[in-house]
mmCIF file of C-alpha atoms in Angstrom:
data_model
loop_
_atom_site.group_PDB
_atom_site.id
_atom_site.type_symbol
_atom_site.label_atom_id
_atom_site.label_comp_id
_atom_site.label_asym_id
_atom_site.label_seq_id
_atom_site.Cartn_x
_atom_site.Cartn_y
_atom_site.Cartn_z
ATOM 1 C CA MET X 1 20.190 -7.944 8.789
ATOM 2 C CA LYS X 2 18.223 -5.417 6.780
ATOM 3 C CA PRO X 3 14.411 -5.406 6.456
ATOM 4 C CA LYS X 4 14.684 -6.255 2.760
ATOM 5 C CA ASP X 5 16.442 -9.508 3.702
ATOM 6 C CA LEU X 6 13.062 -10.902 4.738
ATOM 7 C CA LYS X 7 11.461 -11.996 1.501
ATOM 8 C CA SER X 8 7.740 -12.090 0.821
ATOM 9 C CA GLN X 9 6.404 -15.564 1.505
ATOM 10 C CA TYR X 10 3.534 -15.705 -0.972
ATOM 11 C CA THR X 11 1.362 -13.881 -3.464
ATOM 12 C CA TRP X 12 -2.395 -13.454 -3.144
ATOM 13 C CA ASP X 13 -2.985 -16.582 -5.212
ATOM 14 C CA THR X 14 -0.463 -18.683 -3.291
ATOM 15 C CA ARG X 15 -1.198 -17.333 0.198
ATOM 16 C CA CYS X 16 -0.975 -19.855 3.008
ATOM 17 C CA ILE X 17 -0.531 -20.085 6.774
ATOM 18 C CA LYS X 18 3.137 -20.491 7.519
ATOM 19 C CA LEU X 19 5.488 -20.418 10.514
ATOM 20 C CA GLU X 20 9.084 -19.755 9.507
ATOM 21 C CA ASP X 21 12.155 -18.145 11.085
ATOM 22 C CA GLY X 22 10.282 -16.631 14.005
ATOM 23 C CA VAL X 23 7.476 -15.188 11.882
ATOM 24 C CA PHE X 24 3.926 -16.565 11.795
ATOM 25 C CA TYR X 25 2.180 -15.631 8.548
ATOM 26 C CA VAL X 26 -1.613 -15.408 8.786
ATOM 27 C CA PRO X 27 -2.943 -14.099 5.447
ATOM 28 C CA SER X 28 -6.178 -12.148 5.186
ATOM 29 C CA HIS X 29 -9.296 -13.731 3.716
ATOM 30 C CA TYR X 30 -7.847 -17.213 3.921
ATOM 31 C CA PRO X 31 -10.554 -19.863 3.326
ATOM 32 C CA ASN X 32 -9.534 -22.331 6.042
ATOM 33 C CA TYR X 33 -7.777 -21.022 9.130
ATOM 34 C CA GLY X 34 -8.579 -24.282 10.897
ATOM 35 C CA SER X 35 -6.236 -26.181 8.600
ATOM 36 C CA PHE X 36 -3.260 -25.038 10.692
ATOM 37 C CA THR X 37 -2.818 -25.854 14.379
ATOM 38 C CA PHE X 38 -0.698 -23.380 16.300
ATOM 39 C CA PRO X 39 1.920 -25.436 18.199
ATOM 40 C CA GLY X 40 1.837 -23.318 21.387
ATOM 41 C CA TRP X 41 4.186 -20.792 22.950
ATOM 42 C CA ALA X 42 6.559 -23.399 24.381
ATOM 43 C CA HIS X 43 7.156 -25.105 21.035
ATOM 44 C CA SER X 44 10.704 -24.852 19.677
ATOM 45 C CA ASP X 45 9.431 -23.012 16.569
ATOM 46 C CA VAL X 46 7.956 -20.270 18.772
ATOM 47 C CA PHE X 47 9.681 -19.518 22.116
ATOM 48 C CA GLY X 48 10.766 -22.930 23.328
ATOM 49 C CA ASN X 49 10.107 -22.084 26.984
ATOM 50 C CA GLU X 50 7.351 -21.520 29.544
ATOM 51 C CA ASN X 51 8.132 -17.878 30.289
ATOM 52 C CA PRO X 52 5.254 -15.349 30.572
ATOM 53 C CA VAL X 53 3.857 -14.187 27.236
ATOM 54 C CA ASN X 54 2.993 -10.569 26.389
ATOM 55 C CA VAL X 55 1.213 -9.552 23.191
ATOM 56 C CA GLU X 56 1.409 -6.192 21.433
ATOM 57 C CA TYR X 57 -1.131 -5.402 18.748
ATOM 58 C CA CYS X 58 -0.380 -2.700 16.162
ATOM 59 C CA SER X 59 3.386 -3.123 16.532
ATOM 60 C CA GLY X 60 4.331 -0.796 13.672
ATOM 61 C CA ASN X 61 8.068 -0.928 13.042
ATOM 62 C CA GLY X 62 8.674 -2.726 16.343
ATOM 63 C CA ALA X 63 10.563 -0.034 18.239
ATOM 64 C CA TRP X 64 8.485 -0.360 21.415
ATOM 65 C CA ILE X 65 8.315 -4.139 21.616
ATOM 66 C CA ALA X 66 11.953 -4.725 20.647
ATOM 67 C CA THR X 67 12.976 -2.461 23.510
ATOM 68 C CA LYS X 68 10.716 -4.369 25.903
ATOM 69 C CA ALA X 69 12.170 -7.681 24.745
ATOM 70 C CA MET X 70 15.643 -6.366 25.564
ATOM 71 C CA GLU X 71 14.569 -4.918 28.918
ATOM 72 C CA PHE X 72 12.746 -8.091 30.011
ATOM 73 C CA PRO X 73 14.671 -11.081 28.588
ATOM 74 C CA ASN X 74 12.886 -13.531 30.909
ATOM 75 C CA GLU X 75 9.516 -12.730 29.371
ATOM 76 C CA ASN X 76 8.268 -13.511 25.874
ATOM 77 C CA TRP X 77 6.962 -10.836 23.520
ATOM 78 C CA VAL X 78 4.629 -11.225 20.544
ATOM 79 C CA ALA X 79 4.466 -8.470 17.917
ATOM 80 C CA VAL X 80 1.273 -8.511 15.834
ATOM 81 C CA GLU X 81 1.390 -6.368 12.696
ATOM 82 C CA LYS X 82 -0.595 -6.835 9.481
ATOM 83 C CA ARG X 83 1.596 -4.799 7.132
ATOM 84 C CA PHE X 84 4.494 -6.782 5.689
ATOM 85 C CA ASP X 85 6.702 -3.711 5.184
ATOM 86 C CA ARG X 86 6.508 -3.112 8.935
ATOM 87 C CA VAL X 87 6.950 -6.793 9.769
ATOM 88 C CA ARG X 88 10.243 -6.653 7.898
ATOM 89 C CA LYS X 89 11.451 -3.878 10.197
ATOM 90 C CA ILE X 90 10.459 -5.816 13.320
ATOM 91 C CA TRP X 91 12.198 -8.930 11.972
ATOM 92 C CA SER X 92 15.365 -6.905 11.316
ATOM 93 C CA LYS X 93 15.391 -5.687 14.922
ATOM 94 C CA LYS X 94 14.833 -9.244 16.174
ATOM 95 C CA LYS X 95 17.779 -10.543 14.163
ATOM 96 C CA ASN X 96 20.189 -7.691 14.807
ATOM 97 C CA HIS X 97 19.607 -7.744 18.569
ATOM 98 C CA GLY X 98 19.408 -11.526 18.893
ATOM 99 C CA LEU X 99 15.925 -11.366 20.417
ATOM 100 C CA ASN X 100 14.901 -14.997 20.758
ATOM 101 C CA ASN X 101 12.120 -13.861 23.092
ATOM 102 C CA LEU X 102 10.449 -11.845 20.302
ATOM 103 C CA PHE X 103 7.961 -13.632 18.033
ATOM 104 C CA ILE X 104 6.329 -11.889 15.071
ATOM 105 C CA VAL X 105 2.858 -12.361 13.629
ATOM 106 C CA CYS X 106 2.236 -11.042 10.130
ATOM 107 C CA GLY X 107 -1.527 -10.851 10.114
ATOM 108 C CA GLU X 108 -4.626 -9.198 11.501
ATOM 109 C CA ALA X 109 -5.091 -9.022 15.257
ATOM 110 C CA GLN X 110 -8.614 -10.436 15.275
ATOM 111 C CA THR X 111 -7.790 -13.444 13.108
ATOM 112 C CA PHE X 112 -4.667 -14.389 15.040
ATOM 113 C CA THR X 113 -6.402 -13.988 18.389
ATOM 114 C CA GLU X 114 -9.531 -15.901 17.453
ATOM 115 C CA HIS X 115 -7.887 -18.869 15.784
ATOM 116 C CA TYR X 116 -4.425 -19.307 17.255
ATOM 117 C CA ILE X 117 -3.770 -17.805 20.702
ATOM 118 C CA PRO X 118 -4.296 -20.490 23.373
ATOM 119 C CA LYS X 119 -6.999 -19.592 25.891
ATOM 120 C CA GLY X 120 -5.776 -18.073 29.137
ATOM 121 C CA SER X 121 -2.140 -18.045 27.983
ATOM 122 C CA VAL X 122 -1.279 -14.329 27.821
ATOM 123 C CA LYS X 123 0.076 -12.356 30.773
ATOM 124 C CA ASP X 124 -0.438 -8.818 29.441
ATOM 125 C CA ILE X 125 -1.806 -7.216 26.267
ATOM 126 C CA PHE X 126 -0.687 -3.896 24.794
ATOM 127 C CA ILE X 127 -2.388 -1.952 22.004
ATOM 128 C CA ASN X 128 -0.253 0.953 20.841
ATOM 129 C CA PHE X 129 -1.744 3.660 18.611
ATOM 130 C CA PRO X 130 -4.314 1.628 16.673
ATOM 131 C CA ASP X 131 -5.702 3.236 13.539
ATOM 132 C CA PRO X 132 -8.736 5.248 14.774
ATOM 133 C CA TRP X 133 -10.627 4.991 11.465
ATOM 134 C CA PRO X 134 -12.353 8.305 12.282
ATOM 135 C CA LYS X 135 -14.962 8.320 9.511
ATOM 136 C CA LYS X 136 -18.302 6.757 10.435
ATOM 137 C CA ARG X 137 -18.408 4.610 7.305
ATOM 138 C CA HIS X 138 -15.093 3.036 8.332
ATOM 139 C CA ALA X 139 -16.222 2.170 11.864
ATOM 140 C CA LYS X 140 -16.273 -1.561 11.085
ATOM 141 C CA HIS X 141 -12.491 -1.476 10.683
ATOM 142 C CA ARG X 142 -11.778 -0.236 14.212
ATOM 143 C CA LEU X 143 -9.875 -2.734 16.314
ATOM 144 C CA MET X 144 -11.544 -1.862 19.609
ATOM 145 C CA GLN X 145 -14.950 -3.424 19.106
ATOM 146 C CA SER X 146 -17.044 -5.681 21.294
ATOM 147 C CA ASP X 147 -16.144 -8.962 19.612
ATOM 148 C CA PHE X 148 -12.425 -8.260 19.838
ATOM 149 C CA VAL X 149 -12.688 -7.368 23.528
ATOM 150 C CA ASP X 150 -14.420 -10.723 23.991
ATOM 151 C CA MET X 151 -11.502 -12.452 22.268
ATOM 152 C CA MET X 152 -8.944 -10.696 24.463
ATOM 153 C CA GLY X 153 -10.935 -11.648 27.531
ATOM 154 C CA GLN X 154 -10.605 -15.284 26.473
ATOM 155 C CA VAL X 155 -6.842 -15.342 25.948
ATOM 156 C CA ILE X 156 -5.577 -13.154 28.807
ATOM 157 C CA LYS X 157 -4.951 -14.621 32.240
ATOM 158 C CA LYS X 158 -6.982 -13.547 35.269
ATOM 159 C CA GLU X 159 -5.621 -10.302 36.668
ATOM 160 C CA GLY X 160 -3.594 -9.778 33.515
ATOM 161 C CA ALA X 161 -3.408 -6.192 32.274
ATOM 162 C CA LEU X 162 -4.656 -4.625 29.058
ATOM 163 C CA THR X 163 -3.038 -1.327 28.074
ATOM 164 C CA LEU X 164 -4.367 0.865 25.258
ATOM 165 C CA VAL X 165 -2.429 3.922 24.093
ATOM 166 C CA THR X 166 -3.855 6.476 21.667
ATOM 167 C CA ASP X 167 -3.489 10.111 20.671
ATOM 168 C CA ASP X 168 -7.039 10.301 19.314
ATOM 169 C CA PRO X 169 -9.599 11.669 21.838
ATOM 170 C CA ASP X 170 -12.633 10.267 20.002
ATOM 171 C CA TYR X 171 -11.071 6.826 19.744
ATOM 172 C CA SER X 172 -10.207 7.028 23.435
ATOM 173 C CA ILE X 173 -13.839 7.705 24.316
ATOM 174 C CA ARG X 174 -15.213 5.012 22.001
ATOM 175 C CA SER X 175 -12.750 2.422 23.286
ATOM 176 C CA THR X 176 -13.546 3.279 26.892
ATOM 177 C CA ASP X 177 -17.264 2.834 26.213
ATOM 178 C CA VAL X 178 -16.647 -0.602 24.682
ATOM 179 C CA LEU X 179 -14.357 -1.794 27.465
ATOM 180 C CA LEU X 180 -16.589 -0.604 30.303
ATOM 181 C CA GLN X 181 -19.476 -2.621 28.877
ATOM 182 C CA HIS X 182 -17.578 -5.903 29.329
ATOM 183 C CA ASP X 183 -17.296 -7.770 32.605
ATOM 184 C CA ALA X 184 -13.984 -9.279 31.470
ATOM 185 C CA PHE X 185 -12.096 -6.066 32.307
ATOM 186 C CA GLU X 186 -12.150 -3.315 34.913
ATOM 187 C CA SER X 187 -10.383 0.030 34.596
ATOM 188 C CA LEU X 188 -7.324 0.604 36.768
ATOM 189 C CA TYR X 189 -7.909 4.354 36.478
ATOM 190 C CA PRO X 190 -10.906 6.310 37.769
ATOM 191 C CA MET X 191 -12.963 8.563 35.493
ATOM 192 C CA PRO X 192 -12.062 9.707 32.834
ATOM 193 C CA PHE X 193 -10.396 6.252 32.742
ATOM 194 C CA TYR X 194 -7.019 7.326 31.354
ATOM 195 C CA GLN X 195 -3.796 9.086 32.310
ATOM 196 C CA THR X 196 -1.602 11.313 30.166
ATOM 197 C CA SER X 197 1.679 9.808 31.371
ATOM 198 C CA LEU X 198 2.894 6.361 32.377
ATOM 199 C CA THR X 199 6.385 6.150 33.843
ATOM 200 C CA GLY X 200 8.670 3.661 32.129
ATOM 201 C CA TYR X 201 6.176 2.706 29.439
ATOM 202 C CA GLY X 202 8.520 3.346 26.539
ATOM 203 C CA SER X 203 8.186 5.043 23.182
ATOM 204 C CA SER X 204 7.615 4.165 19.548
ATOM 205 C CA TYR X 205 7.608 5.788 16.125
ATOM 206 C CA PHE X 206 4.008 6.974 16.475
ATOM 207 C CA ASP X 207 4.500 8.067 20.076
ATOM 208 C CA ALA X 208 7.392 10.311 19.048
ATOM 209 C CA LEU X 209 5.552 11.549 15.944
ATOM 210 C CA TRP X 210 2.363 12.592 17.714
ATOM 211 C CA ARG X 211 4.234 14.181 20.611
ATOM 212 C CA GLN X 212 6.247 16.218 18.119
ATOM 213 C CA LYS X 213 2.975 17.415 16.617
ATOM 214 C CA GLY X 214 1.769 18.486 20.064
ATOM 215 C CA ARG X 215 -0.851 15.807 20.569
ATOM 216 C CA GLN X 216 -1.733 14.530 24.029
ATOM 217 C CA ILE X 217 -1.158 10.813 24.601
ATOM 218 C CA ARG X 218 -3.759 8.876 26.575
ATOM 219 C CA TYR X 219 -2.904 5.692 28.475
ATOM 220 C CA HIS X 220 -5.793 3.375 29.380
ATOM 221 C CA ARG X 221 -5.156 0.394 31.635
ATOM 222 C CA TYR X 222 -7.567 -2.421 32.450
ATOM 223 C CA ARG X 223 -7.281 -5.592 34.486
ATOM 224 C CA LYS X 224 -8.868 -8.938 33.706
ATOM 225 C CA THR X 225 -11.442 -9.395 36.447
ATOM 226 C CA VAL X 226 -11.169 -12.362 38.787
ATOM 227 C CA ASN X 227 -14.894 -13.065 38.555
ATOM 228 C CA SER X 228 -15.105 -12.678 34.796
ATOM 229 C CA ALA X 229 -17.245 -15.178 32.942
ATOM 230 C CA ALA X 230 -14.565 -15.385 30.251
ATOM 231 C CA ILE X 231 -12.181 -18.356 30.249
ATOM 232 C CA SER X 232 -9.126 -17.854 32.419
#
């Protein structure tokens, strides 16, 4: 299957929440997200089993998560990507490799997490190369903000791991500041709270691109705290 084989599901005027062929469509600026009830990970339209669930935000073209789905067939993998052109590429990988343990969300991370991920249902969360939105006036668009960390704290299981990967030093510092202020997570690394290598982590389009340009990659890893006040 080619990416273009996945057809657009709606226009702006006809946008709707839709679950079809392993893709969950969550349009932006939809007036009533509560009108759709997510059926749960074990539903036949999603994974159809009770295997552990891992979520990757900012999945890009899906190279990293498709590889993980192949490496760990007894775990479920959720790719969250807001751009439809990239969702098409993930879908193509899912189809061509027969990855029934890969589920795709076409929508924004915050909206999907807040409205549809069941509380305490996610084993591990991965955030790979989020857009740093470096200009101050664009700060509101950054994924790693306090309210989103709260949401992740609600959906991840106790002692589950949160991994953030970035090539941007400023974004690394800002994200660390946000995460350290929350009792839902504790860093698995001592100060400066990141490492520049992580054996067996895998690669992606952006990982290869930034390495080629000579940028240093920072890996941040946090664990959901046992005594966190967030729902487990």
